[in-house]
Coordinates of C-alpha atoms and ligand atoms in Angstrom, one line a residue:
Chain A
M1 CA 107.4 91.2 105.8
L2 CA 109.3 93.1 107.9
D3 CA 109.5 89.8 110.6
P4 CA 112.7 87.7 109.5
T5 CA 110.4 84.1 111.0
H6 CA 107.8 85.2 108.4
P7 CA 107.4 81.4 107.0
L8 CA 107.3 82.9 103.5
N9 CA 110.1 85.3 103.9
G10 CA 112.4 82.0 102.9
L11 CA 111.1 82.6 99.4
G12 CA 112.2 86.1 98.8
T13 CA 108.8 87.4 98.0
A14 CA 106.8 90.8 98.4
F15 CA 103.3 90.3 99.6
G16 CA 102.8 87.8 102.2
S17 CA 98.9 86.5 103.3
A18 CA 97.7 83.7 105.7
R19 CA 97.4 81.0 103.7
A20 CA 93.1 80.1 102.2
P21 CA 91.0 78.4 104.0
L22 CA 89.1 76.1 101.1
P23 CA 87.4 74.3 99.8
V24 CA 85.0 77.7 98.0
E25 CA 81.8 76.3 97.6
L26 CA 79.3 77.0 95.6
R27 CA 75.5 75.4 96.3
A28 CA 72.6 75.8 94.4
L29 CA 73.9 79.4 93.3
N30 CA 71.0 81.8 91.4
Y31 CA 70.7 85.0 90.4
E32 CA 68.6 87.0 88.4
A33 CA 68.2 89.6 86.9
S34 CA 65.8 91.3 84.4
G35 CA 64.1 88.7 84.4
K36 CA 66.7 86.3 83.8
L37 CA 69.2 83.8 84.9
V38 CA 72.0 84.6 84.7
I39 CA 73.9 82.1 87.5
D40 CA 71.9 78.6 87.0
N41 CA 72.3 76.2 90.0
A42 CA 75.4 76.5 90.1
N43 CA 77.7 73.7 92.5
L44 CA 81.3 74.6 92.7
K45 CA 83.6 73.2 95.3
I46 CA 87.2 74.1 94.1
E47 CA 89.8 72.8 96.2
T48 CA 93.3 73.2 94.1
R49 CA 95.9 74.8 95.9
G50 CA 96.8 76.3 92.0
I51 CA 95.6 78.6 89.8
T52 CA 92.3 78.0 88.8
A53 CA 90.9 79.1 85.0
I54 CA 87.6 79.7 84.6
M55 CA 86.0 79.6 80.5
G56 CA 83.3 80.0 78.4
P57 CA 81.8 82.4 75.9
N58 CA 80.8 85.4 76.0
G59 CA 77.6 86.0 78.1
A60 CA 78.6 82.5 79.8
G61 CA 78.1 84.9 83.5
K62 CA 81.4 84.7 84.3
S63 CA 82.0 88.0 84.7
V64 CA 78.0 87.6 87.8
L65 CA 79.7 84.6 89.3
L66 CA 83.1 86.5 89.8
R67 CA 81.6 88.6 91.6
L68 CA 79.0 86.9 93.1
M69 CA 82.4 84.9 94.7
H70 CA 83.8 88.5 95.5
G71 CA 80.1 90.0 97.3
L72 CA 80.2 92.8 95.2
I73 CA 76.5 91.5 94.1
A74 CA 74.3 89.1 96.4
P75 CA 73.0 86.3 94.8
T76 CA 68.9 86.3 94.4
G77 CA 69.8 81.9 95.3
G78 CA 71.6 79.2 97.6
E79 CA 74.7 80.0 99.2
I80 CA 78.8 79.9 99.1
L81 CA 80.8 79.0 101.8
W82 CA 84.8 79.9 101.8
G83 CA 86.4 77.4 104.2
G84 CA 83.2 76.1 105.0
R85 CA 81.4 80.0 106.5
Q86 CA 78.6 81.7 104.4
M87 CA 80.4 84.9 101.8
D88 CA 80.3 88.2 104.3
R89 CA 82.8 91.6 104.4
E90 CA 85.0 90.4 106.7
L91 CA 85.7 87.2 104.2
S92 CA 85.2 89.6 101.2
R93 CA 87.8 91.9 102.8
R94 CA 89.8 88.9 102.7
Q95 CA 90.1 89.3 98.3
A96 CA 91.0 91.1 96.2
M97 CA 89.4 91.3 92.9
V98 CA 91.1 92.2 89.4
F99 CA 88.6 94.2 86.8
Q100 CA 88.9 93.2 83.6
K101 CA 88.8 96.7 82.6
P102 CA 91.3 99.0 85.3
V103 CA 90.2 100.9 86.9
L104 CA 93.2 103.4 88.0
L105 CA 91.5 106.2 90.2
R106 CA 92.7 110.6 89.3
R107 CA 95.6 110.4 91.1
S108 CA 99.3 109.1 90.8
V109 CA 100.9 105.8 91.0
A110 CA 102.0 104.8 94.2
A111 CA 98.4 107.2 95.5
N112 CA 96.6 104.7 93.6
I113 CA 98.0 101.3 95.7
R114 CA 98.6 103.8 99.2
H115 CA 94.9 104.8 98.1
A116 CA 94.0 101.2 98.4
L117 CA 96.0 100.1 101.0
G118 CA 93.7 103.3 103.2
L119 CA 90.5 102.2 102.5
R120 CA 91.9 98.3 104.0
G121 CA 92.6 100.1 106.5
V122 CA 96.9 99.3 106.4
G123 CA 98.1 102.0 109.1
R124 CA 100.9 104.6 107.6
K125 CA 104.4 103.2 107.9
E126 CA 103.4 100.1 106.5
R127 CA 101.8 101.6 104.3
A128 CA 105.1 103.2 102.9
I129 CA 106.8 99.5 103.0
R130 CA 103.7 97.7 100.7
V131 CA 103.7 101.0 97.8
D132 CA 107.0 100.5 97.2
D133 CA 106.4 96.2 97.4
A134 CA 103.4 96.3 95.2
L135 CA 105.7 99.5 92.5
K136 CA 108.9 97.1 93.0
L137 CA 106.1 94.2 91.8
A138 CA 104.6 95.8 88.7
A139 CA 107.8 97.1 88.0
L140 CA 106.1 100.7 87.8
E141 CA 109.1 102.3 90.3
R142 CA 110.0 105.2 88.0
H143 CA 106.2 105.7 87.6
A144 CA 105.4 106.4 91.3
S145 CA 104.8 109.8 90.6
T146 CA 103.5 109.7 86.6
P147 CA 99.2 110.3 86.8
A148 CA 98.3 106.6 86.8
R149 CA 95.6 106.9 83.5
V150 CA 98.2 108.2 81.3
L151 CA 100.4 104.7 82.3
S152 CA 99.7 101.9 78.9
G153 CA 97.3 99.6 79.0
G154 CA 99.4 97.3 80.2
E155 CA 101.5 98.7 82.5
Q156 CA 97.6 99.4 84.3
Q157 CA 96.8 96.5 84.5
R158 CA 99.9 94.8 86.4
L159 CA 99.1 97.7 88.8
C160 CA 95.8 96.8 89.7
L161 CA 97.6 93.2 90.1
A162 CA 100.3 95.1 91.9
R163 CA 97.7 96.8 93.5
A164 CA 95.2 94.2 94.3
L165 CA 98.4 91.9 95.3
S166 CA 99.9 94.9 98.1
L167 CA 96.8 94.4 100.1
E168 CA 98.0 90.2 100.2
P169 CA 95.3 88.9 99.7
E170 CA 94.2 85.2 100.4
L171 CA 92.4 84.7 97.5
L172 CA 92.7 86.6 94.7
F173 CA 89.7 87.0 91.1
L174 CA 91.3 88.1 88.0
D175 CA 88.7 89.4 85.0
E176 CA 90.2 88.5 81.7
P177 CA 93.8 90.3 83.3
T178 CA 95.0 89.8 79.9
A179 CA 92.5 90.3 77.5
S180 CA 93.4 93.8 75.8
L181 CA 96.7 92.6 76.3
D182 CA 100.2 92.3 73.7
P183 CA 102.2 89.0 74.8
A184 CA 105.0 90.7 76.7
S185 CA 102.7 92.3 78.7
T186 CA 100.2 89.2 79.3
L187 CA 103.6 87.2 79.9
A188 CA 104.4 89.4 83.0
I189 CA 100.9 89.3 84.4
E190 CA 101.2 85.3 83.6
K191 CA 104.6 85.6 86.0
L192 CA 102.8 88.0 88.9
L193 CA 100.7 85.4 89.6
I194 CA 102.8 82.5 89.0
D195 CA 104.3 84.0 91.7
A196 CA 101.4 84.9 94.0
Q197 CA 100.4 81.6 93.4
R198 CA 103.3 80.4 95.0
R199 CA 102.8 82.6 97.8
S200 CA 99.9 80.6 99.2
I201 CA 97.9 83.4 96.9
K202 CA 94.1 81.0 95.9
I203 CA 93.6 82.8 92.7
I204 CA 90.3 82.4 90.2
V205 CA 90.9 83.1 86.9
V206 CA 88.4 84.5 83.6
T207 CA 90.4 83.6 80.8
H208 CA 89.2 82.8 77.0
D209 CA 92.8 82.0 76.0
V210 CA 93.1 78.6 76.0
G211 CA 97.1 79.2 76.2
Q212 CA 96.9 80.7 79.0
A213 CA 94.6 78.3 80.8
R214 CA 96.5 75.6 80.3
R215 CA 99.9 77.4 81.4
L216 CA 98.7 78.9 84.5
A217 CA 95.9 76.6 85.6
Q218 CA 95.7 73.2 87.8
D219 CA 92.1 72.9 87.7
V220 CA 89.5 74.6 85.0
I221 CA 85.8 75.2 84.6
F222 CA 83.3 76.0 82.2
M223 CA 80.5 77.1 82.4
H224 CA 77.9 78.2 79.3
H225 CA 74.3 79.7 79.1
G226 CA 74.4 80.4 83.2
R227 CA 75.4 77.1 84.0
I228 CA 78.3 75.7 85.1
I229 CA 78.9 72.6 82.9
E230 CA 82.4 71.4 83.9
H231 CA 85.0 71.5 86.4
G232 CA 87.3 69.2 85.7
Y233 CA 92.0 69.2 86.2
A234 CA 92.9 70.9 83.7
D235 CA 94.9 68.9 81.4
S236 CA 92.7 66.2 81.1
F237 CA 90.1 69.5 79.9
F238 CA 91.6 70.1 77.6
D239 CA 92.6 66.8 76.0
T240 CA 89.4 64.9 76.7
P241 CA 86.7 67.7 77.2
R242 CA 83.4 65.4 78.6
S243 CA 80.1 68.5 76.4
E244 CA 79.4 68.9 73.3
G245 CA 79.9 72.9 74.5
A246 CA 83.1 73.0 76.2
R247 CA 85.1 70.5 72.5
A248 CA 83.0 73.2 70.6
Y249 CA 84.4 76.2 72.2
L250 CA 87.7 74.7 71.8
A251 CA 88.1 73.7 68.8
G252 CA 86.8 77.5 68.5
G253 CA 84.0 76.6 66.6
L254 CA 81.1 78.3 68.4
V255 CA 79.0 78.0 71.2
L256 CA 75.6 77.4 71.0
Chain B
M1 CA 77.0 155.6 72.5
T2 CA 77.7 158.6 73.5
D3 CA 76.6 157.3 77.1
F4 CA 79.0 154.2 76.8
I5 CA 81.9 156.4 76.3
N6 CA 81.4 158.4 79.7
A7 CA 80.5 155.8 81.8
F8 CA 84.3 154.5 80.8
K9 CA 85.5 157.4 81.2
T10 CA 83.8 157.2 84.7
A11 CA 84.8 153.7 85.2
L12 CA 88.8 154.2 84.4
G13 CA 88.8 157.3 86.8
L14 CA 86.9 155.5 89.6
I15 CA 89.9 153.0 89.1
V16 CA 92.5 154.6 89.1
T17 CA 92.1 157.2 91.7
L18 CA 91.1 154.3 94.1
N19 CA 87.9 155.5 94.6
P20 CA 87.0 154.8 97.9
G21 CA 83.9 154.5 97.2
L22 CA 83.9 152.2 95.0
V23 CA 87.5 150.0 96.6
E24 CA 84.3 150.1 99.1
I25 CA 81.4 148.3 97.9
L26 CA 83.7 146.2 95.6
F27 CA 84.7 144.7 98.7
L28 CA 81.8 143.6 100.3
S29 CA 81.4 142.4 97.1
L30 CA 84.0 140.2 97.0
K31 CA 83.5 139.6 100.6
V32 CA 79.6 138.6 100.8
S33 CA 80.3 136.4 97.9
L34 CA 83.3 134.6 98.7
S35 CA 82.3 134.4 102.0
A36 CA 78.7 132.8 100.6
V37 CA 80.6 130.1 98.3
A38 CA 83.2 129.2 100.6
I39 CA 79.4 127.9 103.1
A40 CA 77.9 126.7 100.4
S41 CA 81.2 124.5 98.7
V42 CA 81.5 122.8 101.8
L43 CA 77.7 122.6 102.3
G44 CA 77.4 121.7 97.9
F45 CA 80.1 119.0 97.8
A46 CA 78.8 117.5 101.0
I47 CA 75.4 117.4 99.8
G48 CA 76.4 116.6 96.2
G49 CA 78.9 114.4 97.3
T50 CA 76.5 112.3 99.3
L51 CA 73.6 112.1 97.3
A52 CA 75.3 110.2 94.2
V53 CA 76.5 107.3 96.8
Y54 CA 74.0 106.8 99.7
R55 CA 70.8 104.9 98.9
F56 CA 67.3 106.1 101.1
P57 CA 63.8 107.1 100.1
G58 CA 63.4 110.4 98.3
R59 CA 66.3 110.6 97.2
G60 CA 65.2 111.3 93.7
A61 CA 63.2 113.6 94.8
V62 CA 66.0 115.5 96.1
V63 CA 67.9 115.6 94.0
A64 CA 65.1 116.5 91.3
V65 CA 64.4 119.5 94.1
L66 CA 67.7 119.9 93.6
G67 CA 67.9 120.5 90.1
A68 CA 65.6 122.9 90.2
L69 CA 66.7 124.7 92.8
M70 CA 69.5 125.9 90.5
G71 CA 66.9 128.0 89.4
L72 CA 65.9 129.6 92.6
P73 CA 64.9 133.6 91.6
P74 CA 67.1 135.6 93.5
V75 CA 64.6 137.4 95.0
V76 CA 62.4 134.3 96.3
A77 CA 66.0 132.3 98.3
G78 CA 66.4 136.7 99.7
L79 CA 62.4 136.7 100.5
L80 CA 62.7 133.1 102.8
V81 CA 66.1 134.3 104.4
Y82 CA 64.1 138.4 105.4
L83 CA 61.6 136.0 106.7
L84 CA 63.1 133.7 108.4
L85 CA 66.1 136.5 110.3
S86 CA 62.9 139.3 110.6
N87 CA 62.0 141.0 113.8
A88 CA 59.1 138.7 114.0
G89 CA 60.8 136.4 112.3
P90 CA 62.6 132.2 114.0
L91 CA 65.6 133.9 114.1
G92 CA 64.6 137.4 114.8
V93 CA 66.5 137.2 118.0
L94 CA 69.8 137.6 116.1
Q95 CA 69.2 141.3 114.4
L96 CA 70.7 140.1 111.9
L97 CA 68.3 141.5 109.1
Y98 CA 71.0 144.4 107.3
T99 CA 73.7 143.3 107.8
P100 CA 76.4 141.5 105.6
T101 CA 76.2 138.5 106.9
A102 CA 71.3 138.6 105.8
M103 CA 73.1 138.5 102.6
I104 CA 76.6 136.0 103.3
I105 CA 73.1 133.7 104.3
A106 CA 71.2 134.1 101.5
Q107 CA 73.2 134.1 99.2
V108 CA 74.9 130.4 100.0
V109 CA 70.2 129.5 100.4
L110 CA 71.1 130.5 96.3
V111 CA 73.6 128.8 95.5
T112 CA 74.3 125.5 97.3
P113 CA 72.1 124.3 95.6
I114 CA 74.4 124.5 92.2
I115 CA 77.3 123.4 93.4
A116 CA 75.2 120.6 94.7
A117 CA 73.4 119.7 91.8
L118 CA 76.5 119.8 90.3
S119 CA 78.6 117.5 92.9
C120 CA 75.9 115.0 92.5
Q121 CA 76.6 115.2 88.7
A122 CA 80.2 114.8 88.9
C123 CA 80.4 112.1 91.6
E124 CA 78.0 110.0 89.8
D125 CA 79.7 110.2 86.7
L126 CA 83.0 108.4 88.3
L127 CA 81.2 105.9 90.5
E128 CA 79.2 104.1 87.9
E129 CA 83.7 103.7 86.8
Y130 CA 84.5 103.4 90.7
D131 CA 81.4 101.7 92.5
E132 CA 82.8 97.9 91.5
Q133 CA 86.6 98.5 92.0
L134 CA 85.7 100.6 95.3
R135 CA 83.6 98.6 97.7
S136 CA 86.2 95.4 96.6
L137 CA 88.7 97.6 98.4
G138 CA 86.9 98.3 101.4
A139 CA 85.7 101.0 101.1
S140 CA 82.3 101.8 103.4
P141 CA 80.8 105.2 101.7
R142 CA 81.6 107.6 103.0
A143 CA 84.9 106.7 102.2
I144 CA 83.5 106.2 98.8
V145 CA 82.0 109.7 98.9
L146 CA 85.9 111.8 100.4
T147 CA 86.8 109.5 97.3
L148 CA 84.2 110.7 93.9
L149 CA 84.8 114.3 96.0
W150 CA 88.7 114.4 96.0
D151 CA 88.7 112.1 91.9
G152 CA 86.2 114.3 91.0
R153 CA 87.9 117.9 91.9
Y154 CA 88.3 119.3 88.5
R155 CA 84.6 119.0 87.7
L156 CA 83.4 121.0 90.9
T157 CA 85.6 123.4 90.8
S158 CA 83.5 124.6 87.1
A159 CA 80.9 123.9 89.9
V160 CA 82.6 126.3 92.4
L161 CA 83.0 129.1 89.4
A162 CA 78.7 128.4 88.1
G163 CA 78.0 129.5 92.3
F164 CA 80.8 132.7 92.2
G165 CA 79.0 134.0 88.5
R166 CA 75.3 133.4 90.3
A167 CA 76.6 134.6 93.7
I168 CA 78.6 138.3 92.6
A169 CA 75.9 139.6 89.3
E170 CA 73.2 138.7 92.0
V171 CA 71.2 141.4 93.4
G172 CA 67.5 140.4 94.2
A173 CA 69.1 138.2 97.3
V174 CA 71.4 141.5 98.7
M175 CA 69.1 143.9 98.6
I176 CA 65.7 142.8 100.5
V177 CA 67.6 140.9 102.8
G178 CA 70.7 143.9 103.3
G179 CA 68.6 147.5 102.3
N180 CA 71.1 149.2 100.4
I181 CA 72.7 150.9 103.4
D182 CA 75.3 152.8 102.1
H183 CA 78.9 151.5 103.8
V184 CA 76.9 148.7 105.2
T185 CA 75.8 146.8 103.2
R186 CA 76.0 148.4 99.6
T187 CA 76.9 146.3 97.2
M188 CA 77.9 146.3 93.7
T189 CA 75.0 145.4 92.0
T190 CA 72.7 147.3 94.3
A191 CA 74.6 150.2 93.8
I192 CA 74.0 149.5 90.1
A193 CA 70.3 149.6 90.7
L194 CA 70.1 152.0 92.6
E195 CA 72.1 154.5 91.0
T196 CA 70.1 153.1 87.5
S197 CA 67.2 153.9 89.4
K198 CA 68.7 157.1 90.1
G199 CA 69.1 158.1 86.8
N200 CA 73.2 158.0 87.1
I201 CA 73.4 155.6 83.9
A202 CA 77.4 156.7 83.0
L203 CA 78.0 155.8 86.8
A204 CA 76.1 153.1 86.9
L205 CA 77.3 152.0 84.1
A206 CA 80.5 152.4 85.2
L207 CA 80.5 150.2 88.0
G208 CA 79.4 147.2 85.5
I209 CA 81.6 147.2 84.0
V210 CA 84.4 147.3 87.1
L211 CA 81.6 143.8 88.2
L212 CA 82.4 142.7 85.0
A213 CA 85.3 143.6 85.3
T214 CA 86.2 141.9 89.0
A215 CA 83.9 138.4 88.0
V216 CA 86.2 137.8 85.0
A217 CA 89.7 138.6 87.6
V218 CA 87.9 135.9 89.6
N219 CA 87.0 133.7 86.8
A220 CA 90.1 134.3 85.4
A221 CA 91.9 132.8 88.6
L222 CA 90.3 130.3 89.4
M223 CA 91.2 128.0 86.4
S224 CA 95.1 128.8 85.9
V225 CA 94.6 126.9 89.9
R226 CA 93.0 124.4 88.2
R227 CA 94.7 124.2 85.0
L228 CA 97.9 124.6 86.7
A229 CA 96.3 121.4 88.7
L230 CA 95.6 119.9 85.1
R231 CA 99.3 119.8 85.1
L232 CA 100.7 118.0 88.0
A233 CA 98.1 115.8 88.3
Y234 CA 96.3 113.2 87.8
A235 CA 93.2 113.4 85.7
Ligands
ADP1 N1 72.1 93.2 85.6 C1 72.8 92.9 84.7 N2 71.3 91.9 84.3 C2 70.4 91.4 83.2 N3 71.2 90.7 82.3 C3 72.4 90.7 83.6 C4 72.9 91.6 84.7 N4 74.7 91.6 84.6 C5 74.9 89.7 83.8 N5 73.7 90.1 82.8 C6 73.1 89.3 81.5 O1 74.3 87.7 81.5 C7 74.8 87.2 81.8 C8 76.5 87.1 82.0 O2 77.3 88.0 81.9 P1 78.2 88.2 81.6 O3 78.9 87.4 84.1 O4 79.6 90.0 82.3 O5 79.2 87.2 80.8 P2 80.5 87.0 81.2 O6 80.5 85.4 81.0 O7 81.0 87.2 78.6 O8 81.6 87.8 81.8 C9 74.3 88.1 79.9 O9 74.0 87.5 78.9 C10 74.3 90.0 80.6 O10 73.8 90.3 79.6
MG2 MG1 82.5 89.3 81.4

């Protein structure tokens, strides 16, 4: 970031990242919990550099899939490859995730970012710089020393996103990041995501919001009953969904 | 009733005149219990945090034993330490029996399970919320323990208070390993026991009142520290 030769400096952006290796690949991925096949033989190859949206009714397995791809839980079968390499601990440290419900430490706004950077082994000086950048990014400079948990819902989610971005991930997962936010807060998050994507961070986001997926996504994955039913370009998915499930889901009908 | 009135008068007299005998045993009581609680806190936080985060065979049993040990009778704790420190015991060469150090050790044995069990519970509750986020951030188990202890700091003060209440009030452990030797190992509680058995009810009650007031004062001090921290900070 301080490096004037940094290729991203021309964009006037806060956080630079190495270009994410692609594709993200799932091969015959299974996840079984309490005797139930929650992820059922998922095969997938995400190659787009744009934002990928995962959609599907509640209980489809979207959150579990994200946690598998991020290495938070281990698959019971199959494999996950990223840039051709087996998912492992080192790789998952090049990723970040924003959870559906903001998880904030019982510390100040700035301390939340600082602690995250510390856990990733970022040095003291660099940490201070990135904390400032993240606060600016989230428009939370005024709240730097506010207890994080008294922020509004929108501010909390912005903080979570800025904290994730401060880690300079190559791949960023988000699980329904705007599910409980008002339109203005939602827009602020979307703007941050578009900025991040332009800085070549690969983004995979679970959303129920068709409008949001249309605004953000280059490609859409549709899940149902633990299976990946469709994966295609956003335009064609929304205009001509191929599966019955996706048609019903998009029509706002009951998907059974 | 006259006993009570006399007791209050005696207590007041002892306090107002700063009776040197009283000051000595009160000071020893506080020294022993505060030292024990300080040591037990360090141990208890480490044990509680570790049990909350690390998964290993027998963990459930350890947690259960810890819970049971919260109710360890002081005389039993005292007896264990006595066996350890007596001339025939494994640590007999240290010649610690009937010293304040022995009393501190006995109270550490008594209080550590309380602080450990309460810390473990506090950390487990936080972990439920933090686990995936912290692992996503790349935290090692050790870093997770430290994060939980810091973020659980308000509940940990309650654990410390519970431990202090137990230590300052108990008589069995310090009696057995300290021996209630005048000017050496006599504490408030052993003095109360002694005066009661000698029939000096008023003096015993007076000491009891002073002990109670001291315990309340220490609690209030810790609570106000905690409230201050809460107001300044980030619960
Ligand atoms: N650890 C688990 N044990 C049993 N069932 C689970 C577990 N985790 C998830 N599930 C089930 O898997 C299904 C998919 O969950 P999830 O991925 O959260 O759905 P969503 O698409 O709404 O995010 C749900 O039916 C859920 O109950
Ligand atoms: Mg979900």
